[in-house]
Amino acid sequence: MDILPTINLKAQYESLRPEVEAAIARVFARGNFVLGEETQAFEQEFADFCQVSHAIGVDSGTSALHLALRACGIGPGDEVISVAHTAVASIAAIEMSGARPILVDIDPQQMTLDPHQLEQALSPRSRAILPVHLYGCPANLTEIVAFARAHGLFVIEDCAQAHGATWQDQPVGGWGDLAAFSFYPTKNLGAYGDGGAIVTNNLALAEKTRLLRQYGWQERYISASKGFNSRLDELQAAILRVKLRHLPAWNKKRQQQAARYDSLLATSGLILPVQPAAASHVYHQYVIRHTARAALRDFLAQHGIQSQIHYPVPIHLQPAYHDLGYSPGSLPHSEQAAHQVLSLPLYPELSEEALQKVCQTLLDFLADN
Ligand SMILES: Cc1ncc(COP(=O)(O)O)c(C=O)c1O
């Protein structure tokens, strides 16, 4: 039986092979492998794509979040408000800065940070809000940014899954003080290895981030401040430049596929993704919800269809994060989402035939259960 995967990076590579090989050859021929011309050019192109003034290429999305927090001067004794229904990296990055993550519940429909939870999470130690645009759908940026401004907090957007998504027709990344992107290979814009970027419209924050990325060097070997090694390499930057040119078309394709899923599953009884009126969702994942998820997932697997769970355990219930002091029942919507979510195959190269097979298999399961 042919297996239908949830993502197919080999198919993507085949469609890009000559462009990628030329980009790689260019880097090898130049012999400059870290923070060179390709990184600089990519930073400009990615800043333009996000409609912001500055982009700083780094070695992962986690580093991007970490440096964004550090650039705001956030550290030990500070609190950063975020969500438990996310990739662990969002919260790991807060702890890397030395700050304490304060986790709030999600909106049960959107599955992103519920702005109504912010008031009760606030304390004199609060310094920032870190909303996550999960699955490619922007969190409610209007309300989050308004709350942050009213209380003197920074907003650091976790855009790791949302390259090109918009809120009120404005790309994510420019709403907060800073934003972090991941270019992990499976992302809507993915490198062939790790990579990430920070974007901002604030020159002072951009300059601080650039220093933090490379040992605090103002000039070579002279550290003006303390920093890290979080550099982007030239091969990844060159590959990202190739892929960035295709990203708008890929995102459009994802949106068309999501619309097909929406229409074929409209009467299925499954809970389907919700796109807020202000948002343009870029469907990094197409996530359905069902109470009998395990049986549904097994049934798909028996029919050769892969699916994924993003994410099976909310951060506050993970063994490593018991010390944050939460317990089962602390964040009920996050816990319910973790029990019900299922990501279906969705990637630009997915065929209409394969998509129909996924829907028919889901409908067959639901007819008998
Ligand atoms: C929501 C979210 N935040 C942060 C990250 C971290 O990115 P990276 O894996 O590039 O460090 C990821 C990706 O793994 C993510 O999905």
Short mmCIF file of C-alpha atoms and ligand atoms in Angstrom, two decimals:
data_model
loop_
_atom_site.label_atom_id
_atom_site.label_comp_id
_atom_site.label_asym_id
_atom_site.label_seq_id
_atom_site.Cartn_x
_atom_site.Cartn_y
_atom_site.Cartn_z
CA MET A 1 0.00 0.00 0.00
CA ASP A 2 1.31 3.48 -0.87
CA ILE A 3 1.59 5.64 2.20
CA LEU A 4 0.28 9.18 1.97
CA PRO A 5 2.58 11.31 4.14
CA THR A 6 1.63 14.48 6.04
CA ILE A 7 4.42 16.35 4.22
CA ASN A 8 6.59 15.53 1.20
CA LEU A 9 9.86 17.44 1.10
CA LYS A 10 11.33 15.22 -1.62
CA ALA A 11 8.58 16.30 -4.02
CA GLN A 12 9.28 19.93 -3.16
CA TYR A 13 13.02 19.43 -3.80
CA GLU A 14 12.33 17.85 -7.19
CA SER A 15 10.36 20.92 -8.20
CA LEU A 16 13.24 23.23 -7.17
CA ARG A 17 16.32 21.15 -7.92
CA PRO A 18 18.04 23.35 -10.57
CA GLU A 19 17.48 26.55 -8.57
CA VAL A 20 18.69 25.00 -5.31
CA GLU A 21 21.73 23.42 -6.90
CA ALA A 22 22.72 26.74 -8.49
CA ALA A 23 22.34 28.51 -5.14
CA ILE A 24 24.49 25.92 -3.35
CA ALA A 25 27.14 26.03 -6.06
CA ARG A 26 27.29 29.82 -5.73
CA VAL A 27 28.04 29.54 -2.00
CA PHE A 28 30.71 26.88 -2.47
CA ALA A 29 32.37 28.89 -5.24
CA ARG A 30 32.47 31.99 -3.05
CA GLY A 31 33.93 30.12 -0.09
CA ASN A 32 32.19 32.23 2.56
CA PHE A 33 29.99 30.07 4.75
CA VAL A 34 28.65 32.04 7.70
CA LEU A 35 26.94 35.46 7.77
CA GLY A 36 27.92 36.62 4.30
CA GLU A 37 26.30 37.99 1.15
CA GLU A 38 23.53 35.39 1.00
CA THR A 39 22.46 36.07 4.59
CA GLN A 40 22.45 39.80 4.00
CA ALA A 41 20.41 39.49 0.82
CA PHE A 42 18.01 37.04 2.44
CA GLU A 43 17.51 39.38 5.39
CA GLN A 44 16.51 42.21 3.06
CA GLU A 45 14.20 39.98 1.02
CA PHE A 46 12.58 38.47 4.09
CA ALA A 47 12.10 41.91 5.71
CA ASP A 48 10.37 43.04 2.50
CA PHE A 49 8.20 39.92 2.51
CA CYS A 50 7.11 40.66 6.11
CA GLN A 51 6.76 44.40 5.34
CA VAL A 52 9.10 45.32 8.19
CA SER A 53 12.31 47.37 8.34
CA HIS A 54 14.72 44.77 9.71
CA ALA A 55 15.29 41.01 9.57
CA ILE A 56 18.14 39.23 11.34
CA GLY A 57 18.95 35.68 10.26
CA VAL A 58 19.76 33.21 13.03
CA ASP A 59 20.33 29.49 13.44
CA SER A 60 16.82 28.40 14.55
CA GLY A 61 13.39 29.60 15.56
CA THR A 62 14.23 28.86 19.17
CA SER A 63 17.28 31.13 18.95
CA ALA A 64 15.12 33.78 17.29
CA LEU A 65 12.72 33.78 20.25
CA HIS A 66 15.59 33.68 22.74
CA LEU A 67 17.42 36.62 21.19
CA ALA A 68 14.19 38.61 20.79
CA LEU A 69 13.53 38.23 24.53
CA ARG A 70 17.13 39.16 25.38
CA ALA A 71 17.02 42.18 23.08
CA CYS A 72 14.11 43.46 25.18
CA GLY A 73 16.31 43.10 28.26
CA ILE A 74 14.16 40.28 29.62
CA GLY A 75 15.86 37.96 32.08
CA PRO A 76 15.76 36.45 35.58
CA GLY A 77 12.99 37.86 37.78
CA ASP A 78 10.81 38.70 34.76
CA GLU A 79 7.64 36.97 33.60
CA VAL A 80 6.56 36.32 30.03
CA ILE A 81 2.96 35.37 29.30
CA SER A 82 2.38 32.67 26.68
CA VAL A 83 0.38 29.52 26.00
CA ALA A 84 0.70 25.84 26.85
CA HIS A 85 -0.78 24.62 23.55
CA THR A 86 2.34 25.16 21.43
CA ALA A 87 5.66 23.62 20.43
CA VAL A 88 7.88 23.28 23.47
CA ALA A 89 10.37 25.69 21.86
CA SER A 90 8.13 28.69 22.60
CA ILE A 91 8.44 28.04 26.31
CA ALA A 92 12.01 26.69 26.25
CA ALA A 93 13.09 30.02 24.75
CA ILE A 94 11.48 31.96 27.61
CA GLU A 95 13.41 29.83 30.09
CA MET A 96 16.64 30.29 28.08
CA SER A 97 16.31 34.02 28.71
CA GLY A 98 16.06 33.35 32.45
CA ALA A 99 12.47 34.61 32.65
CA ARG A 100 9.53 32.63 34.02
CA PRO A 101 6.81 31.50 31.61
CA ILE A 102 3.27 32.30 32.77
CA LEU A 103 0.90 30.10 30.80
CA VAL A 104 -2.64 31.13 29.92
CA ASP A 105 -5.40 29.22 28.21
CA ILE A 106 -6.30 29.32 24.53
CA ASP A 107 -9.48 30.43 22.86
CA PRO A 108 -11.27 27.10 22.34
CA GLN A 109 -12.17 27.85 18.70
CA GLN A 110 -9.00 29.49 17.40
CA MET A 111 -6.67 27.49 19.65
CA THR A 112 -4.46 30.58 20.06
CA LEU A 113 -3.84 32.80 23.11
CA ASP A 114 -7.14 34.02 24.55
CA PRO A 115 -6.71 37.76 25.23
CA HIS A 116 -9.36 37.56 27.96
CA GLN A 117 -6.91 35.50 30.05
CA LEU A 118 -4.26 38.20 30.10
CA GLU A 119 -5.62 40.33 32.95
CA GLN A 120 -5.41 37.52 35.51
CA ALA A 121 -1.89 36.56 34.36
CA LEU A 122 -0.55 40.06 34.92
CA SER A 123 1.85 40.75 37.81
CA PRO A 124 4.39 43.44 38.67
CA ARG A 125 7.01 41.13 37.10
CA SER A 126 5.23 40.83 33.72
CA ARG A 127 7.45 42.09 30.89
CA ALA A 128 6.15 40.58 27.67
CA ILE A 129 3.44 38.62 25.92
CA LEU A 130 4.53 35.89 23.52
CA PRO A 131 1.54 34.89 21.37
CA VAL A 132 1.97 31.89 19.06
CA HIS A 133 0.35 31.97 15.61
CA LEU A 134 -0.26 28.26 15.81
CA TYR A 135 -0.83 26.15 12.67
CA GLY A 136 -0.47 29.32 10.56
CA CYS A 137 -3.38 31.22 12.10
CA PRO A 138 -2.64 34.58 13.72
CA ALA A 139 -3.56 35.03 17.37
CA ASN A 140 -5.85 37.99 18.10
CA LEU A 141 -3.17 40.63 17.57
CA THR A 142 -5.48 43.63 17.91
CA GLU A 143 -6.42 42.75 21.46
CA ILE A 144 -3.04 41.37 22.50
CA VAL A 145 -1.13 44.44 21.28
CA ALA A 146 -3.70 46.81 22.84
CA PHE A 147 -3.40 45.01 26.19
CA ALA A 148 0.40 45.08 26.01
CA ARG A 149 0.49 48.79 25.20
CA ALA A 150 -1.90 49.54 28.07
CA HIS A 151 0.36 47.72 30.52
CA GLY A 152 3.81 48.59 29.18
CA LEU A 153 4.61 45.07 27.99
CA PHE A 154 6.59 43.96 24.96
CA VAL A 155 4.93 41.74 22.37
CA ILE A 156 7.12 39.05 20.80
CA GLU A 157 5.23 37.15 18.12
CA ASP A 158 6.04 33.48 17.62
CA CYS A 159 5.62 33.28 13.84
CA ALA A 160 7.39 29.92 13.48
CA GLN A 161 4.32 28.43 11.78
CA ALA A 162 2.90 31.53 10.11
CA HIS A 163 5.18 32.92 7.36
CA GLY A 164 2.97 35.16 5.24
CA ALA A 165 -0.16 35.02 7.42
CA THR A 166 -1.89 38.36 7.89
CA TRP A 167 -4.04 40.05 10.51
CA GLN A 168 -6.19 42.91 9.23
CA ASP A 169 -4.30 42.63 5.93
CA GLN A 170 -0.95 43.28 7.61
CA PRO A 171 1.59 40.46 7.74
CA VAL A 172 2.34 38.86 11.09
CA GLY A 173 5.76 39.80 12.38
CA GLY A 174 5.21 43.56 12.21
CA TRP A 175 2.56 43.69 14.91
CA GLY A 176 4.76 43.03 17.90
CA ASP A 177 7.96 44.74 19.01
CA LEU A 178 9.82 41.77 17.58
CA ALA A 179 8.84 38.51 15.97
CA ALA A 180 10.55 35.14 15.58
CA PHE A 181 10.38 32.83 12.56
CA SER A 182 11.63 29.26 12.23
CA PHE A 183 12.94 27.79 8.98
CA TYR A 184 12.96 24.22 10.25
CA PRO A 185 12.63 22.08 7.08
CA THR A 186 8.92 21.30 7.50
CA LYS A 187 7.82 24.93 7.93
CA ASN A 188 5.98 26.82 5.16
CA LEU A 189 9.40 28.36 4.45
CA GLY A 190 11.94 25.70 5.39
CA ALA A 191 15.71 25.44 5.06
CA TYR A 192 17.63 22.19 4.46
CA GLY A 193 18.68 22.21 8.08
CA ASP A 194 17.98 24.60 10.92
CA GLY A 195 17.43 28.32 10.52
CA GLY A 196 15.39 31.21 11.88
CA ALA A 197 14.96 34.97 11.76
CA ILE A 198 13.92 37.86 13.96
CA VAL A 199 12.02 40.72 12.38
CA THR A 200 11.25 44.16 13.81
CA ASN A 201 10.48 47.74 12.85
CA ASN A 202 12.55 49.02 15.78
CA LEU A 203 16.12 49.94 14.80
CA ALA A 204 17.48 49.85 18.38
CA LEU A 205 16.05 46.37 18.98
CA ALA A 206 17.38 45.21 15.58
CA GLU A 207 20.87 46.42 16.47
CA LYS A 208 20.79 44.73 19.87
CA THR A 209 19.65 41.50 18.24
CA ARG A 210 22.49 41.63 15.71
CA LEU A 211 25.01 41.97 18.53
CA LEU A 212 23.46 39.15 20.53
CA ARG A 213 23.61 36.86 17.48
CA GLN A 214 27.41 36.95 17.38
CA TYR A 215 29.16 37.25 20.75
CA GLY A 216 28.08 40.88 21.17
CA TRP A 217 30.64 41.85 18.52
CA GLN A 218 30.39 45.48 17.46
CA GLU A 219 33.41 44.80 15.30
CA ARG A 220 35.30 41.56 14.85
CA TYR A 221 36.76 40.23 18.13
CA ILE A 222 35.47 43.19 20.17
CA SER A 223 32.41 42.36 22.27
CA ALA A 224 30.48 45.52 23.07
CA SER A 225 28.05 43.40 25.06
CA LYS A 226 27.73 39.74 26.00
CA GLY A 227 26.22 37.56 23.32
CA PHE A 228 25.86 34.11 21.81
CA ASN A 229 26.61 32.21 18.65
CA SER A 230 23.25 32.02 16.90
CA ARG A 231 24.40 32.69 13.33
CA LEU A 232 22.66 31.66 10.11
CA ASP A 233 24.88 29.90 7.59
CA GLU A 234 25.24 30.89 3.98
CA LEU A 235 24.03 27.61 2.48
CA GLN A 236 20.75 27.88 4.35
CA ALA A 237 20.39 31.56 3.47
CA ALA A 238 20.96 30.81 -0.23
CA ILE A 239 18.39 27.99 -0.13
CA LEU A 240 15.91 30.18 1.73
CA ARG A 241 16.27 32.88 -0.94
CA VAL A 242 15.24 30.33 -3.58
CA LYS A 243 12.31 29.10 -1.55
CA LEU A 244 11.11 32.57 -0.49
CA ARG A 245 10.36 33.29 -4.16
CA HIS A 246 7.93 30.37 -4.16
CA LEU A 247 6.38 31.00 -0.76
CA PRO A 248 3.43 33.18 -1.86
CA ALA A 249 2.34 30.54 -4.41
CA TRP A 250 2.85 27.72 -1.90
CA ASN A 251 0.78 29.54 0.73
CA LYS A 252 -1.97 30.11 -1.83
CA LYS A 253 -1.94 26.42 -2.66
CA ARG A 254 -2.21 25.53 1.02
CA GLN A 255 -5.18 27.88 1.35
CA GLN A 256 -6.87 26.28 -1.66
CA GLN A 257 -6.30 22.82 -0.21
CA ALA A 258 -7.68 23.93 3.16
CA ALA A 259 -10.76 25.27 1.37
CA ARG A 260 -11.18 21.86 -0.33
CA TYR A 261 -10.94 20.09 3.03
CA ASP A 262 -13.43 22.62 4.48
CA SER A 263 -15.95 21.93 1.76
CA LEU A 264 -15.55 18.15 1.55
CA LEU A 265 -15.76 17.81 5.35
CA ALA A 266 -18.39 20.53 5.94
CA THR A 267 -21.12 18.12 6.98
CA SER A 268 -18.87 15.46 8.52
CA GLY A 269 -19.42 16.45 12.14
CA LEU A 270 -15.67 16.92 12.64
CA ILE A 271 -14.57 20.20 14.20
CA LEU A 272 -12.77 22.02 11.39
CA PRO A 273 -10.23 24.87 11.62
CA VAL A 274 -11.70 28.32 12.13
CA GLN A 275 -10.27 31.34 10.34
CA PRO A 276 -11.03 34.57 12.24
CA ALA A 277 -12.54 37.31 10.04
CA ALA A 278 -9.43 39.51 10.53
CA ALA A 279 -7.00 36.72 9.61
CA SER A 280 -5.50 35.18 6.55
CA HIS A 281 -4.44 31.70 7.72
CA VAL A 282 -1.53 30.04 5.89
CA TYR A 283 -2.33 26.48 7.01
CA HIS A 284 1.06 25.28 8.16
CA GLN A 285 -1.19 22.50 9.43
CA TYR A 286 -4.81 21.64 8.69
CA VAL A 287 -6.00 20.53 12.11
CA ILE A 288 -9.31 18.81 12.73
CA ARG A 289 -10.68 17.82 16.12
CA HIS A 290 -12.54 14.71 17.20
CA THR A 291 -13.24 13.10 20.57
CA ALA A 292 -12.33 9.62 19.27
CA ARG A 293 -9.03 10.79 17.85
CA ALA A 294 -7.03 7.62 18.54
CA ALA A 295 -9.52 5.39 16.67
CA LEU A 296 -9.77 7.92 13.83
CA ARG A 297 -6.00 8.09 13.53
CA ASP A 298 -5.68 4.29 13.50
CA PHE A 299 -8.33 4.05 10.81
CA LEU A 300 -6.46 6.57 8.63
CA ALA A 301 -3.20 4.65 9.18
CA GLN A 302 -4.89 1.37 8.18
CA HIS A 303 -5.81 3.08 4.91
CA GLY A 304 -2.26 4.32 4.32
CA ILE A 305 -2.85 7.90 5.47
CA GLN A 306 -0.41 9.49 7.87
CA SER A 307 -1.55 12.09 10.38
CA GLN A 308 0.19 13.94 13.19
CA ILE A 309 -0.67 15.28 16.62
CA HIS A 310 0.39 18.88 17.26
CA TYR A 311 0.73 18.58 20.24
CA PRO A 312 -0.15 15.59 22.40
CA VAL A 313 0.71 17.08 25.82
CA PRO A 314 0.36 20.77 26.69
CA ILE A 315 3.55 22.28 28.10
CA HIS A 316 2.24 22.65 31.65
CA LEU A 317 1.65 18.87 31.89
CA GLN A 318 5.00 17.82 30.41
CA PRO A 319 7.39 16.16 32.88
CA ALA A 320 10.09 18.78 32.34
CA TYR A 321 7.74 21.64 33.23
CA HIS A 322 6.18 20.40 36.47
CA ASP A 323 8.20 23.04 38.26
CA LEU A 324 6.03 25.75 36.70
CA GLY A 325 3.41 24.71 39.24
CA TYR A 326 0.40 23.85 37.07
CA SER A 327 -1.69 20.70 37.32
CA PRO A 328 -4.32 18.88 35.23
CA GLY A 329 -7.35 21.15 34.95
CA SER A 330 -5.27 24.38 35.14
CA LEU A 331 -5.78 25.16 31.43
CA PRO A 332 -8.87 23.21 30.36
CA HIS A 333 -9.13 24.38 26.73
CA SER A 334 -5.46 23.61 26.11
CA GLU A 335 -5.87 20.17 27.66
CA GLN A 336 -8.97 19.41 25.60
CA ALA A 337 -7.25 20.51 22.40
CA ALA A 338 -4.30 18.22 23.16
CA HIS A 339 -6.73 15.28 23.39
CA GLN A 340 -8.60 16.06 20.18
CA VAL A 341 -6.33 17.64 17.55
CA LEU A 342 -5.22 15.79 14.43
CA SER A 343 -3.18 17.28 11.58
CA LEU A 344 -4.09 15.96 8.12
CA PRO A 345 -1.76 15.74 5.10
CA LEU A 346 -1.38 19.21 3.62
CA TYR A 347 1.50 20.52 1.51
CA PRO A 348 1.62 22.34 -1.84
CA GLU A 349 2.40 19.16 -3.80
CA LEU A 350 -0.57 17.20 -2.36
CA SER A 351 -2.80 16.06 -5.21
CA GLU A 352 -6.56 16.62 -5.38
CA GLU A 353 -6.97 12.86 -5.64
CA ALA A 354 -5.01 12.27 -2.42
CA LEU A 355 -6.95 14.99 -0.64
CA GLN A 356 -10.22 13.39 -1.70
CA LYS A 357 -9.01 10.02 -0.44
CA VAL A 358 -8.27 11.55 2.97
CA CYS A 359 -11.77 13.05 3.13
CA GLN A 360 -13.51 9.88 1.95
CA THR A 361 -11.61 7.82 4.53
CA LEU A 362 -12.62 10.24 7.28
CA LEU A 363 -16.25 10.10 6.14
CA ASP A 364 -16.14 6.27 6.06
CA PHE A 365 -14.88 6.23 9.64
CA LEU A 366 -17.52 8.69 10.81
CA ALA A 367 -20.32 6.73 9.14
CA ASP A 368 -19.49 3.73 11.35
CA ASN A 369 -18.59 5.52 14.58
C1 LIG B 1 5.40 27.42 17.38
C2 LIG B 1 6.87 27.17 17.29
N1 LIG B 1 7.72 27.97 17.97
C3 LIG B 1 9.05 27.80 17.90
C4 LIG B 1 9.60 26.80 17.14
C5 LIG B 1 11.07 26.62 17.18
O1 LIG B 1 11.69 26.62 15.95
P1 LIG B 1 13.03 25.77 15.68
O2 LIG B 1 12.65 24.34 15.61
O3 LIG B 1 13.51 26.34 14.38
O4 LIG B 1 13.97 26.08 16.80
C6 LIG B 1 8.76 25.95 16.40
C7 LIG B 1 9.28 24.89 15.52
O5 LIG B 1 9.74 23.87 15.88
C8 LIG B 1 7.36 26.13 16.49
O6 LIG B 1 6.53 25.34 15.82
#
